[in-house]
Coordinates of C-alpha atoms in Angstrom, one line a residue:
X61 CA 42.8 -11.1 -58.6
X62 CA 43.1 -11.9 -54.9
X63 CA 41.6 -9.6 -52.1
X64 CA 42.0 -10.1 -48.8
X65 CA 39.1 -10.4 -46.5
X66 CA 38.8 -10.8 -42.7
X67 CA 35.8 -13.4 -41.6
X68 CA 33.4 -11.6 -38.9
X69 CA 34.0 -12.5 -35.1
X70 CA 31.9 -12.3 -32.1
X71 CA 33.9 -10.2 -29.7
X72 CA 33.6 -7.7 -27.4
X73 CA 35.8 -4.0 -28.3
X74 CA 35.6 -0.6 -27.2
X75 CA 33.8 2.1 -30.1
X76 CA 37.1 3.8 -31.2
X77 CA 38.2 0.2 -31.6
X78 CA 35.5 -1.1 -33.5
X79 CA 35.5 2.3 -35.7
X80 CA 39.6 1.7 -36.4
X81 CA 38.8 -2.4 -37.0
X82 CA 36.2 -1.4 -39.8
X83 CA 38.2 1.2 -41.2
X84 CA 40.8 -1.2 -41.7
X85 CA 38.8 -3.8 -43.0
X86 CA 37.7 -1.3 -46.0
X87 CA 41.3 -0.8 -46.6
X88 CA 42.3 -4.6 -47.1
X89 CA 39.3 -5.2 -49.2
X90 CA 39.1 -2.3 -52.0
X91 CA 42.9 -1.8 -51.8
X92 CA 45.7 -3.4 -53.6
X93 CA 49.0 -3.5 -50.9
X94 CA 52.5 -2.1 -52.4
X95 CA 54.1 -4.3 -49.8
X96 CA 52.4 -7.8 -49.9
X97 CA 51.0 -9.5 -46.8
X98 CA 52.1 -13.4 -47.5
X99 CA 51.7 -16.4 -45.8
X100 CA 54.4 -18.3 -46.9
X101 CA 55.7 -22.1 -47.3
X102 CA 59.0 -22.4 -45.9
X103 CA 60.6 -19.7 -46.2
X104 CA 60.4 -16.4 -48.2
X105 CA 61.5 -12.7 -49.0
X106 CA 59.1 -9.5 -49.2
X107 CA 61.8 -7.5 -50.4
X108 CA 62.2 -7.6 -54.2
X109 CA 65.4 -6.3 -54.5
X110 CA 66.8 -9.3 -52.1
X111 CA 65.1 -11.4 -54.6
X112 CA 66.8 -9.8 -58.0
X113 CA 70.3 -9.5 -56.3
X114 CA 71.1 -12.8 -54.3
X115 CA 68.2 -14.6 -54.3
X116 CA 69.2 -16.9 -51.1
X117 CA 65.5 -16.9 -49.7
X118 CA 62.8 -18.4 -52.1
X119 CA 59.5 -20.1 -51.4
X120 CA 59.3 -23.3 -50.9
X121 CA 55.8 -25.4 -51.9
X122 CA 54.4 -28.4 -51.5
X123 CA 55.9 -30.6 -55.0
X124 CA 52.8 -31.0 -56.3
X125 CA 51.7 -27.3 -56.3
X126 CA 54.6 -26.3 -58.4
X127 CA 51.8 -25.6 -61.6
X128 CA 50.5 -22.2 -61.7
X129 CA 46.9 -21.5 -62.5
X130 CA 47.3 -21.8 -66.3
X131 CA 48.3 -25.3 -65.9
X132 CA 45.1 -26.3 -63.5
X133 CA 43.3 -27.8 -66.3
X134 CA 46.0 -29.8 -67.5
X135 CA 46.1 -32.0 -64.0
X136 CA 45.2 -35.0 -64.2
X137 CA 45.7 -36.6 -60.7
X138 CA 43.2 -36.9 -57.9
X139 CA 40.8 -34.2 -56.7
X140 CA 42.1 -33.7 -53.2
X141 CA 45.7 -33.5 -54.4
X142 CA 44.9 -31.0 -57.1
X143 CA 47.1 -28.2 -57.3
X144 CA 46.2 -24.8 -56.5
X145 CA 47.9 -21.2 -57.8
X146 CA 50.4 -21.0 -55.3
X147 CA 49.4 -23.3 -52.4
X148 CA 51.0 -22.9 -49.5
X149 CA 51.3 -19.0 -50.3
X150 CA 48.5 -16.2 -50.0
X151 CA 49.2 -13.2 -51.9
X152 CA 47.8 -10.1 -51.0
X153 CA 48.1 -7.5 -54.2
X154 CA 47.0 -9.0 -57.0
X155 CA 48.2 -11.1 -60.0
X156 CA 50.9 -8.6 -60.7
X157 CA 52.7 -9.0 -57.2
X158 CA 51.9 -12.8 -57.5
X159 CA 54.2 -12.6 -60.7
X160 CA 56.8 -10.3 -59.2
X161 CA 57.9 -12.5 -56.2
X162 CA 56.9 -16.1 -57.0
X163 CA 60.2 -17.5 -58.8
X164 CA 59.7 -21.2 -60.4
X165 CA 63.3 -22.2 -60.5
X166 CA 63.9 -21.2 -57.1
X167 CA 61.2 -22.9 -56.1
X168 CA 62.3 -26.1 -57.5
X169 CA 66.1 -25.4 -55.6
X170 CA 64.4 -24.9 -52.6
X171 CA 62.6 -28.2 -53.3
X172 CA 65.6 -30.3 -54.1
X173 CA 67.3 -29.0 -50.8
X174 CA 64.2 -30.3 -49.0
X175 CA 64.0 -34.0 -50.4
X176 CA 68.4 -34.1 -49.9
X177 CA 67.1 -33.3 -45.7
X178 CA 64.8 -36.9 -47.0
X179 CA 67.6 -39.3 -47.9
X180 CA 68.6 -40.3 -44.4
X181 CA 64.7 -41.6 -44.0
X182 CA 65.1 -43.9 -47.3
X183 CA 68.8 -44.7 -45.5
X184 CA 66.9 -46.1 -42.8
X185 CA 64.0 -48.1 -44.5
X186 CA 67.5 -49.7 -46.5
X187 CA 68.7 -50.7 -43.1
X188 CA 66.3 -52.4 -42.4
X189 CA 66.5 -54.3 -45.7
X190 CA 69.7 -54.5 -45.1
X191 CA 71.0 -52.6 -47.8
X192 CA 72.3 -49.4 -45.8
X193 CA 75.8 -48.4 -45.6
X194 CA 77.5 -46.9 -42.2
X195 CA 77.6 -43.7 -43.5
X196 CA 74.6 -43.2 -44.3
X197 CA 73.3 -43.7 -40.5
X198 CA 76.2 -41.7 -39.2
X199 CA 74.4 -39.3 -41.4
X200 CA 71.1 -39.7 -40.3
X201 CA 71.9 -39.6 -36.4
X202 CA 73.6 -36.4 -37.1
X203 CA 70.2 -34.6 -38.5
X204 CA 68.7 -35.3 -35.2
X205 CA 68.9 -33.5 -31.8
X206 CA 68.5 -36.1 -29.2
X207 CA 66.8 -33.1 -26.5
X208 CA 67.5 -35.3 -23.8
X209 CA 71.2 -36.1 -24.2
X210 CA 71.4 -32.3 -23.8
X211 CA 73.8 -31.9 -20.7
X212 CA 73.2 -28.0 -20.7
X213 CA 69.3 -29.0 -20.3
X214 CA 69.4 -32.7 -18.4
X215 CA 72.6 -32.9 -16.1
X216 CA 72.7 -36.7 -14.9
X217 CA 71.3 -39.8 -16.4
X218 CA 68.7 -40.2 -13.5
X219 CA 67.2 -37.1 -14.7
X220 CA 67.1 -37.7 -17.8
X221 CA 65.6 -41.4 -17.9
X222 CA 62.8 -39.8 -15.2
X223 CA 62.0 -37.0 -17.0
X224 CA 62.1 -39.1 -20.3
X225 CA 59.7 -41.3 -18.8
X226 CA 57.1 -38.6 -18.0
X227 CA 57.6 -36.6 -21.6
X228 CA 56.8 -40.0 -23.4
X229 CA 53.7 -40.8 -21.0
X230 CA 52.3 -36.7 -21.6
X231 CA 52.5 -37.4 -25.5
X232 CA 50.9 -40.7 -25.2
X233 CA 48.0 -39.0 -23.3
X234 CA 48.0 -35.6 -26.0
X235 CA 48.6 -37.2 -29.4
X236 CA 48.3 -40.7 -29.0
X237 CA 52.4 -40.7 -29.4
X238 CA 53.6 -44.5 -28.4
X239 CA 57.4 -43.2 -29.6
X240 CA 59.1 -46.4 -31.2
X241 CA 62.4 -44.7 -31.4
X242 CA 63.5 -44.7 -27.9
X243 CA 65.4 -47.8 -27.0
X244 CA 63.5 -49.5 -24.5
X245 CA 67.0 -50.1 -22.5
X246 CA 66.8 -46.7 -22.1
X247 CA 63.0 -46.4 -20.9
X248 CA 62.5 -46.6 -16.8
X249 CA 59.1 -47.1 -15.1
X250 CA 57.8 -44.2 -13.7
X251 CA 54.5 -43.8 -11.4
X252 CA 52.8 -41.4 -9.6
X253 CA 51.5 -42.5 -6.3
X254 CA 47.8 -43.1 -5.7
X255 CA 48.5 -41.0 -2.2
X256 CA 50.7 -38.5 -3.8
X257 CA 50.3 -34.9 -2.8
X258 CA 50.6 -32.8 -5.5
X259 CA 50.6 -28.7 -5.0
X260 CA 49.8 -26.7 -7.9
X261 CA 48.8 -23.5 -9.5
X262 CA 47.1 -25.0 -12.5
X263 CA 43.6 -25.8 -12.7
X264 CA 42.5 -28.9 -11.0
X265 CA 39.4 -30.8 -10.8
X266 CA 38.4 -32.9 -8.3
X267 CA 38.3 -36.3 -9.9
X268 CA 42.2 -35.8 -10.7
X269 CA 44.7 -37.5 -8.4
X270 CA 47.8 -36.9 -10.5
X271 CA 49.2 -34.4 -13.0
X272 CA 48.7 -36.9 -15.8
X273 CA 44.8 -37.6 -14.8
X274 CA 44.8 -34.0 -14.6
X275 CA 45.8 -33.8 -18.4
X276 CA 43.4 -36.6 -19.4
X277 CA 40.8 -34.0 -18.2
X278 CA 42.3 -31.0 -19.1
X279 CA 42.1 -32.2 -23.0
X280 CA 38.1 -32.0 -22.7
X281 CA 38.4 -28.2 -22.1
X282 CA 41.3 -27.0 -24.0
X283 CA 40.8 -26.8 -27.7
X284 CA 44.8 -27.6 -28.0
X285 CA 47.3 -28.4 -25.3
X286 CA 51.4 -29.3 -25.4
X287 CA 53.6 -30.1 -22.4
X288 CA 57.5 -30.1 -23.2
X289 CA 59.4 -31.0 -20.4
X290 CA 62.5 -28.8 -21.5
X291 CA 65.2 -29.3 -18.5
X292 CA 65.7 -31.7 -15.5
X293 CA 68.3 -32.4 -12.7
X294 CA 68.7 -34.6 -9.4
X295 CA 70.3 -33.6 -6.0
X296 CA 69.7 -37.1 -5.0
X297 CA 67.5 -40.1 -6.3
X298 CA 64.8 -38.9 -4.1
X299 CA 64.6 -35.4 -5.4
X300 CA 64.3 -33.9 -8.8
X301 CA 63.7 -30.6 -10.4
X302 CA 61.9 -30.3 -13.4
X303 CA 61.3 -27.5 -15.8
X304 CA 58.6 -27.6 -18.9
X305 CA 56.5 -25.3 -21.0
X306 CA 52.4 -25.9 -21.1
X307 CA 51.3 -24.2 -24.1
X308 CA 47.3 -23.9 -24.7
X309 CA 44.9 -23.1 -27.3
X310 CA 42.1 -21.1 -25.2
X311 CA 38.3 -22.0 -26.1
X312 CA 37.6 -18.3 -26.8
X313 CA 35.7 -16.6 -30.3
X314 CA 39.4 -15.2 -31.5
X315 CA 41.2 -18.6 -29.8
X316 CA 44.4 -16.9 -28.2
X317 CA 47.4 -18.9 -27.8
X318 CA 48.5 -19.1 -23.8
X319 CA 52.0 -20.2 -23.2
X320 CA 52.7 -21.3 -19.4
X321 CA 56.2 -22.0 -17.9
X322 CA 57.8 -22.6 -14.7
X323 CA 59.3 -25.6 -12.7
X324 CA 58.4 -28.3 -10.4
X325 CA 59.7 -30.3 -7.6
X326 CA 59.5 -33.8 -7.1
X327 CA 59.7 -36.2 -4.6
X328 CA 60.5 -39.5 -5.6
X329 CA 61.1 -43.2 -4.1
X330 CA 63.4 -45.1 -6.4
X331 CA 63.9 -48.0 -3.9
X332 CA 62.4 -50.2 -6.5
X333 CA 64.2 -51.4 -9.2
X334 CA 61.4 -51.9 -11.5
X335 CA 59.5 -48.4 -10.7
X336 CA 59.9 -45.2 -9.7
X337 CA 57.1 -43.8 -7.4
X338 CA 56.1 -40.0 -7.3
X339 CA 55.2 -39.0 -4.2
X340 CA 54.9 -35.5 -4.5
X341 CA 55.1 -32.8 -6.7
X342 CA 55.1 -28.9 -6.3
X343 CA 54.5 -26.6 -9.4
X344 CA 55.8 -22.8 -9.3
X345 CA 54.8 -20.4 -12.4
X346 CA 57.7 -18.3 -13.6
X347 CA 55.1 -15.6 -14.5
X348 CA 53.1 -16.3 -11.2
X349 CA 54.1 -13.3 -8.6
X350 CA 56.7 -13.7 -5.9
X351 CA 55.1 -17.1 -4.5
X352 CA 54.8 -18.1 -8.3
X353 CA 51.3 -19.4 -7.7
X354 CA 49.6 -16.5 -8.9
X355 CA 47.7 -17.9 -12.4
X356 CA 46.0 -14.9 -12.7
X357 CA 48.3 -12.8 -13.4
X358 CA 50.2 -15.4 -15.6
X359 CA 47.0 -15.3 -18.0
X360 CA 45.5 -12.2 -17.8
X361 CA 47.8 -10.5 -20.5
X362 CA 47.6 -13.8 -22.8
X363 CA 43.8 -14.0 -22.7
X364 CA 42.8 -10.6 -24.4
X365 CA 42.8 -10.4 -28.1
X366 CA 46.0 -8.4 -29.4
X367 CA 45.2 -6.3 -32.6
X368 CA 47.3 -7.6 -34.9
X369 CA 45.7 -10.8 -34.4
X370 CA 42.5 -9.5 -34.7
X371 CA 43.4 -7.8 -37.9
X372 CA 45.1 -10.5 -39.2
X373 CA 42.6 -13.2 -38.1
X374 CA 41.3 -15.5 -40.7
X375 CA 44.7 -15.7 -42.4
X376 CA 47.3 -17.0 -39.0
X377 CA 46.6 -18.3 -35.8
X378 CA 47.0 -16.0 -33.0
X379 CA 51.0 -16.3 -32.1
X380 CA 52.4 -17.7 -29.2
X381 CA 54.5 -15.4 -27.7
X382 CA 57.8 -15.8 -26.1
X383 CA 57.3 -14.9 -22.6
X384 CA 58.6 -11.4 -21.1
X385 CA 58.6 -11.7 -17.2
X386 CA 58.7 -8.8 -15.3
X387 CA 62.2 -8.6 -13.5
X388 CA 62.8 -10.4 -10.1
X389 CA 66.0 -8.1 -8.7
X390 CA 65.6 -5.1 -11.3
X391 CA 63.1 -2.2 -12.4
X392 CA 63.9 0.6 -14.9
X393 CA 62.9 4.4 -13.4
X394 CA 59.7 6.0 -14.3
X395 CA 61.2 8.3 -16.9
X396 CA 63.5 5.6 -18.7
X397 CA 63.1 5.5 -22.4
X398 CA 63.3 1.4 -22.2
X399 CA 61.7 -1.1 -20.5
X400 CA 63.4 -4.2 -18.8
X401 CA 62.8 -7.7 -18.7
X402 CA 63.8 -11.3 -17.5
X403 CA 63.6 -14.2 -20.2
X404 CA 63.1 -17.9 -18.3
X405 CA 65.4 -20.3 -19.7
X406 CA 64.1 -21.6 -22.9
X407 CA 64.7 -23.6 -26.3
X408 CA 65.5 -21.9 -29.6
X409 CA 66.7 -22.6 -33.0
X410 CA 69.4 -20.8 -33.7
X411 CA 70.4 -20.0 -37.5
X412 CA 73.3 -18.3 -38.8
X413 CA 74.2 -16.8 -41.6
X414 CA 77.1 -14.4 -43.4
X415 CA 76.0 -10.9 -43.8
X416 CA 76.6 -9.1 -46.9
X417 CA 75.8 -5.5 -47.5
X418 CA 72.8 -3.6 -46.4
X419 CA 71.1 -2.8 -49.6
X420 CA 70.7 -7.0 -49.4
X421 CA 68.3 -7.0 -46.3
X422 CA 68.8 -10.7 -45.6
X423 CA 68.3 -10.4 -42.1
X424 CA 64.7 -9.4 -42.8
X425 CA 63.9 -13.1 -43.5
X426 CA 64.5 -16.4 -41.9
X427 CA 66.6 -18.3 -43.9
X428 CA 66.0 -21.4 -45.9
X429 CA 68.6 -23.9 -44.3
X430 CA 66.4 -23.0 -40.9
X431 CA 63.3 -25.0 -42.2
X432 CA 62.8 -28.8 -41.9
X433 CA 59.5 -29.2 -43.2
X434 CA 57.0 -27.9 -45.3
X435 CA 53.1 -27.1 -44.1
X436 CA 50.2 -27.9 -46.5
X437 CA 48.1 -24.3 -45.7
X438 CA 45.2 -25.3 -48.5
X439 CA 43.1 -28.1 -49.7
X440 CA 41.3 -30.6 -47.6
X441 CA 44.1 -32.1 -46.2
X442 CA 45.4 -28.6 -45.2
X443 CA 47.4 -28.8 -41.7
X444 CA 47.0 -27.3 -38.5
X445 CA 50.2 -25.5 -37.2
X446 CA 51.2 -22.9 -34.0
X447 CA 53.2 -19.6 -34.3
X448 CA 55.5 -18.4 -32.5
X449 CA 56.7 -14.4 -32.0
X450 CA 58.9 -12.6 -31.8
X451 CA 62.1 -13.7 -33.8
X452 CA 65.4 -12.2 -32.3
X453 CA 67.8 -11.0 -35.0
X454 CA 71.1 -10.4 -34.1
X455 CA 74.6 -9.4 -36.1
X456 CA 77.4 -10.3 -34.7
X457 CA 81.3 -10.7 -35.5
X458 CA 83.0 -14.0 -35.5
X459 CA 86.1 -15.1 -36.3
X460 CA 86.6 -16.6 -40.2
X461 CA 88.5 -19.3 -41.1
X462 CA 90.6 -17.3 -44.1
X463 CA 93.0 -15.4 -43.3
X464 CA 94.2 -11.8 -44.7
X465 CA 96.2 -11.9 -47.7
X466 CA 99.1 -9.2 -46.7
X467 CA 99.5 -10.3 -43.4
X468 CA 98.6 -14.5 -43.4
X469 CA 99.0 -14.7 -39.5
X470 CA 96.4 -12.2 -38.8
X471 CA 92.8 -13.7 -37.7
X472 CA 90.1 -11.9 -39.8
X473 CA 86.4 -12.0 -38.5
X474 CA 83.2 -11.4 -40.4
X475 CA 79.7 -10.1 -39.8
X476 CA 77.2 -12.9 -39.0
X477 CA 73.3 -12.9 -38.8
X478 CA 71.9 -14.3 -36.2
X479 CA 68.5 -15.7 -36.0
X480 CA 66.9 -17.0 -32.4
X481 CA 63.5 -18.6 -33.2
X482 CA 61.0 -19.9 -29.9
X483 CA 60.3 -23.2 -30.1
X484 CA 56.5 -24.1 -29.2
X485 CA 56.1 -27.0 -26.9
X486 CA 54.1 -28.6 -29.7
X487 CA 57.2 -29.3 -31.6
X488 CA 59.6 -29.5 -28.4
X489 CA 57.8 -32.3 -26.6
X490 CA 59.2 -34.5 -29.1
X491 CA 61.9 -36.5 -27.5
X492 CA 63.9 -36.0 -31.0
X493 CA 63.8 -33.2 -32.8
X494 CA 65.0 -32.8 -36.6
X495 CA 67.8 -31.1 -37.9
X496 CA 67.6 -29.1 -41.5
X497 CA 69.8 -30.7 -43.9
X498 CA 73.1 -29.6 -44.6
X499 CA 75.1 -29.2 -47.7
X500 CA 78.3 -29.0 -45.3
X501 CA 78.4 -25.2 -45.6
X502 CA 80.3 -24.2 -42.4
X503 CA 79.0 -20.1 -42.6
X504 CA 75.3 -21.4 -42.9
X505 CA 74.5 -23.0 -39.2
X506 CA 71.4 -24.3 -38.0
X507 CA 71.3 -25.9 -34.7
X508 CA 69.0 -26.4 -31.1
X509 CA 70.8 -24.2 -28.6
X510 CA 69.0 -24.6 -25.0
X511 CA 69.5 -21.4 -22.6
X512 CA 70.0 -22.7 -19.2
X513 CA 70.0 -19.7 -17.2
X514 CA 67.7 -16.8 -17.1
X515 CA 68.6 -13.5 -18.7
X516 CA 67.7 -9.6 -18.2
X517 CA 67.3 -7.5 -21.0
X518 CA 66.2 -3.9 -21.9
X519 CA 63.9 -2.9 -25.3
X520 CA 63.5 0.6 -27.0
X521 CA 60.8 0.5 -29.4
X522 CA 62.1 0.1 -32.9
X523 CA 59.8 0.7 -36.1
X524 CA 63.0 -0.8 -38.4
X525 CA 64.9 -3.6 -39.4
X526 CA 68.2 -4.1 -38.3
X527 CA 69.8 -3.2 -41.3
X528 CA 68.5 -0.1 -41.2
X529 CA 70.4 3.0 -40.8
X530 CA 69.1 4.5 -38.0
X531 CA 69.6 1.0 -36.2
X532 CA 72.9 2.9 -34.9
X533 CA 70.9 6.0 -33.5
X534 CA 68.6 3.6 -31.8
X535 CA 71.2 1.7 -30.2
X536 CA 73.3 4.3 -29.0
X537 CA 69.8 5.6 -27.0
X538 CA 69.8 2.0 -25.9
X539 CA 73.1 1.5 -24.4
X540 CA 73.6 5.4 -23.0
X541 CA 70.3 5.1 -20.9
X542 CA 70.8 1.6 -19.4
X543 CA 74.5 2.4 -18.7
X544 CA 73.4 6.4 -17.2
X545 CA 70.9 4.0 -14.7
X546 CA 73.9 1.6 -13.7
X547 CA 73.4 -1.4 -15.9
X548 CA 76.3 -2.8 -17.4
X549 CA 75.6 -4.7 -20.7
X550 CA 76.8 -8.6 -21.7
X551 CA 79.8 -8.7 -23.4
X552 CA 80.3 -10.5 -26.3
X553 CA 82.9 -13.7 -26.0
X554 CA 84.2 -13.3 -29.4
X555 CA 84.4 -9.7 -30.3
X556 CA 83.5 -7.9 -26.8
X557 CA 81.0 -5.9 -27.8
X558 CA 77.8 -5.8 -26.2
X559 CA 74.8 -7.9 -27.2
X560 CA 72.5 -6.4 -29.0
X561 CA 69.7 -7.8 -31.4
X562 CA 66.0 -6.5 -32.4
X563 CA 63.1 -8.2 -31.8
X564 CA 61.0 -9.0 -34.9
X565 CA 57.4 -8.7 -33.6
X566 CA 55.8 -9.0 -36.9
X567 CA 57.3 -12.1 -37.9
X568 CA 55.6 -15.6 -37.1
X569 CA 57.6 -18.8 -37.6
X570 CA 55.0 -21.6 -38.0
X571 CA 55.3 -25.2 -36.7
X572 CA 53.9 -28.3 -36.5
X573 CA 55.0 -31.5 -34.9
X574 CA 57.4 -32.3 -37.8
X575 CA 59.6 -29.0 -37.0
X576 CA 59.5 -25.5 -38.6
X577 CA 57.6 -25.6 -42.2
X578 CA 56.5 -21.6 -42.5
X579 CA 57.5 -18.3 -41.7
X580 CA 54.3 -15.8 -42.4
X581 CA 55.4 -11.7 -42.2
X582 CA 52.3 -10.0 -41.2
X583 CA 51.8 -6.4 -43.4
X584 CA 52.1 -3.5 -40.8
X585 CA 52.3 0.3 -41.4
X586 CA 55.9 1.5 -40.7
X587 CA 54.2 3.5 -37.6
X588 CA 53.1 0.5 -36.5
X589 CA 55.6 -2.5 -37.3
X590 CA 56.1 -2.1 -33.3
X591 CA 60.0 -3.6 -33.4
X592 CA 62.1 -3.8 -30.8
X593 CA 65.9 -3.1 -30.2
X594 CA 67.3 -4.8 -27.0
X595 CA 70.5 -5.3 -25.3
X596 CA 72.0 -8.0 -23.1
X597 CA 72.8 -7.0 -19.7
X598 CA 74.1 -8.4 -16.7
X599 CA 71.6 -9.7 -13.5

């Protein structure tokens, strides 16, 4: 039987705190949880009736963990590739709850959907024997977002070879990344100058005379750091506009996960034709006050340990957590029931998929055509990924393709889950970025979808799911008390309703730099689940 148990920390909490940690700590150890905590491979369900009924959502494991414990002795392979119970999962209730949820033959499904996603990879290695058909890279190059042939995020071709050029410099410096894949047609020069001023925010030492020195430095601090460079345009080829995401494992007992973003300006002297000079930059923090150079203020509610964390610690990094800036034109009254707030123009994954009846709760669980990889959570080879939170679920109505039967020139629409996961810059400072496989069904999407503009929007705390009943009590509170204060809410394109969606804050999707591979649903009270229902409204 499987207890779970919460490693000791040094940190610094109030007495009440400490008194309501330790109490807690008792509970997960002596007690056996109805609902199981579960840090799950790919993707997965908590609800067992889901599981019973449609069974869309399974777990997905590593191919050689597939044997269960009874079969351990059997194996025969290598130590370090020896398979565990359920690797890749950690149950949290026992044997019994193992049992209940852990379905073989869905794991294998799951499995075979996975390797299909593999095929264009074995397509390529042909080509290069030169056994591949065309198809088969047509195939390929659509199961890959090309992040900088994005016109929404880079607008003209200067940008986007400059911006390019810096993105594949950072990732040398970070991971030791020479990326192969780019055509080196489509790779320009770029150089900071050794007189370049450069005005930032951001910590900088002395001995650096360039952002990129600065990073070179910056490593020996951090005990993780990722720069995506997420959007870029030119008014001319002497100035450029840059916006990116720094994203930062802090070198604290409970490590907290600090995401930074904001924009820079560049000036630039392209009158080379071999190289581009930088010869100045200018950094501004979207969470940095009214001057945007404030990096206190941009950290100082990143930095302190968040209690589910803490409780959780031992089992999931701390999550990285899509930023909430405070609004620029806006501010909700003293007495309002909801709280307002501006989201900076970001990078999701956005999932779809057809909603069914309630009783189903599907939206409670990403879905498995969202996941392109699979993380190894056990062994010695075990992998180190980031999470991200919270995920934004949405149902919305869009037109269907069939038709009604008694009147055939009628357009029908259908209920459709949506499922906006925050991409880490980790994963998004890869110049390509993956695309689950498809098995060309057009109701169950997965795509990139980059948000150019920023966006205000107003929470009510939620303690539900958004198939829940009293999601329509919640939402009426929502749109009545924005509307009383003068807002007016984003319509819809499609079915012009408003936007609204709730914001899974106990939900972590789990990345590495291969894409999503995990989605881990942290076990919460109902009282404190700390959900949020939100609306869309205009600036």
């Amino acid at each position: 039987k499987m207890t779970a148990t919460i490693p000791t920390t040094t940190m610094v909490l109030s007495k009440t705190s400490m008194i309501c940690l330790f109490v807690m700590m008792m509970m997960t150890t002596m007690t056996s949880y109805t609902d199981a905590f579960s840090t799950i491979s790919s993707s997965s369900s908590l609800s067992t009736l889901q599981q019973t009924k449609r069974k869309r959502v399974s777990f997905l494991q590593k191919s050689n963990y597939f044997m269960s414990s009874n079969n351990n002795n059997n194996y025969s392979g290598e130590e370090d590739e020896k398979p565990a119970d359920v690797v890749g999962a950690k149950f949290f209730g026992g044997s019994a709850v193992k049992d209940e949820l852990f379905d073989l033959k869905e794991e294998e499904s799951a499995l075979e959907l996975l390797k299909k996603g593999r095929v264009t990879t074995v397509a390529t290695r042909d080509d290069e024997e030169g056994g591949a058909e065309d198809d088969e890279e047509e195939e390929e190059e659509d199961r890959v977002y090309n992040r900088f042939e994005d016109d929404l995020a880079f607008t003209d071709d200067f940008a986007k070879k400059v911006s390019m050029a810096l993105q594949l410099q950072m990732n040398e410096i970070l991971y030791d990344d020479n990326d192969n894949d780019v055509d080196d047609d489509d790779r320009v020069s770029v150089q900071y100058s050794k007189a370049a001023k450069w005005d930032t925010p951001l910590r900088n030492s002395k001995s650096s005379s360039s952002p990129l020195e600065e990073l070179q430095n910056a490593k020996q601090f951090y005990n993780r750091i990722d720069v995506a460079i997420l959007s870029a345009s030119s008014s001319s080829n002497n100035e450029m506009s840059l916006r990116w995401e720094i994203s930062l494992l802090w070198p604290s007992p409970w490590q907290p996960q600090v995401l930074l973003t904001g924009t820079s300006k560049l000036t630039l002297d392209a009158s080379s034709s071999d190289t581009i000079i930088i010869t100045s930059q200018t950094d501004k923090l979207d969470d940095g006050g009214k001057q945007g150079t404030d990096i206190t203020s941009a950290l100082s509610s990143q930095l302190l340990p968040r209690f589910w964390d803490l409780y959780h610690i031992g089992m999931t990094p701390a999550a990285e957590r899509s930023p909430l800036l405070p609004p620029t034109k806006s501010s909700s009254s003293f007495l309002a029931p909801y709280k307002l707030y501006e989201l900076p123009p970001r990078l999701y994954c956005e999932t779809t998929l057809p909603s069914s009846l309630r009783e189903y709760r599907e939206a409670d669980v990403i879905p498995n055509h969202a996941f392109v990889t699979a993380i190894k959570t056990m062994g010695p080879n075990k992998q180190t990924y980031v999470t991200t939170t919270p995920v934004q679920v949405s149902i919305i109505r869009r037109p269907s393709s069939s038709s009604s039967s008694s009147s055939p020139d009628k357009k029908t629409s259908k209920n459709v889950i949506q499922w906006n996961i925050p991409l880490p810059p980790q994963f998004t400072s890869n110049p390509t970025l993956p695309l689950p496989s498809s098995d060309n069904n057009d109701d169950e999407t997965c795509t990139y979808q980059y948000q150019p503009s920023k966006r205000l929007i107003a929470t009510l705390p939620y303690n539900g799911s958004i198939q829940d009943n009293e999601i329509t009590v919640a939402r009426k509170k929502l749109y009545d008390a924005v509307v009383k204060d003068g807002y007016k809410p984003v319509l819809d394109k499609d079915s012009g309703r408003p936007k609204f969606f709730v914001y899974y804050n106990d939900v972590k999707a789990c990345f590495t730099r291969d894409g999503l591979g995990m989605a881990v649903y942290e076990w919460r009270p109902d009282f404190g689940r700390g959900n949020e229902v939100g609306i869309e409204l205009e600036m």
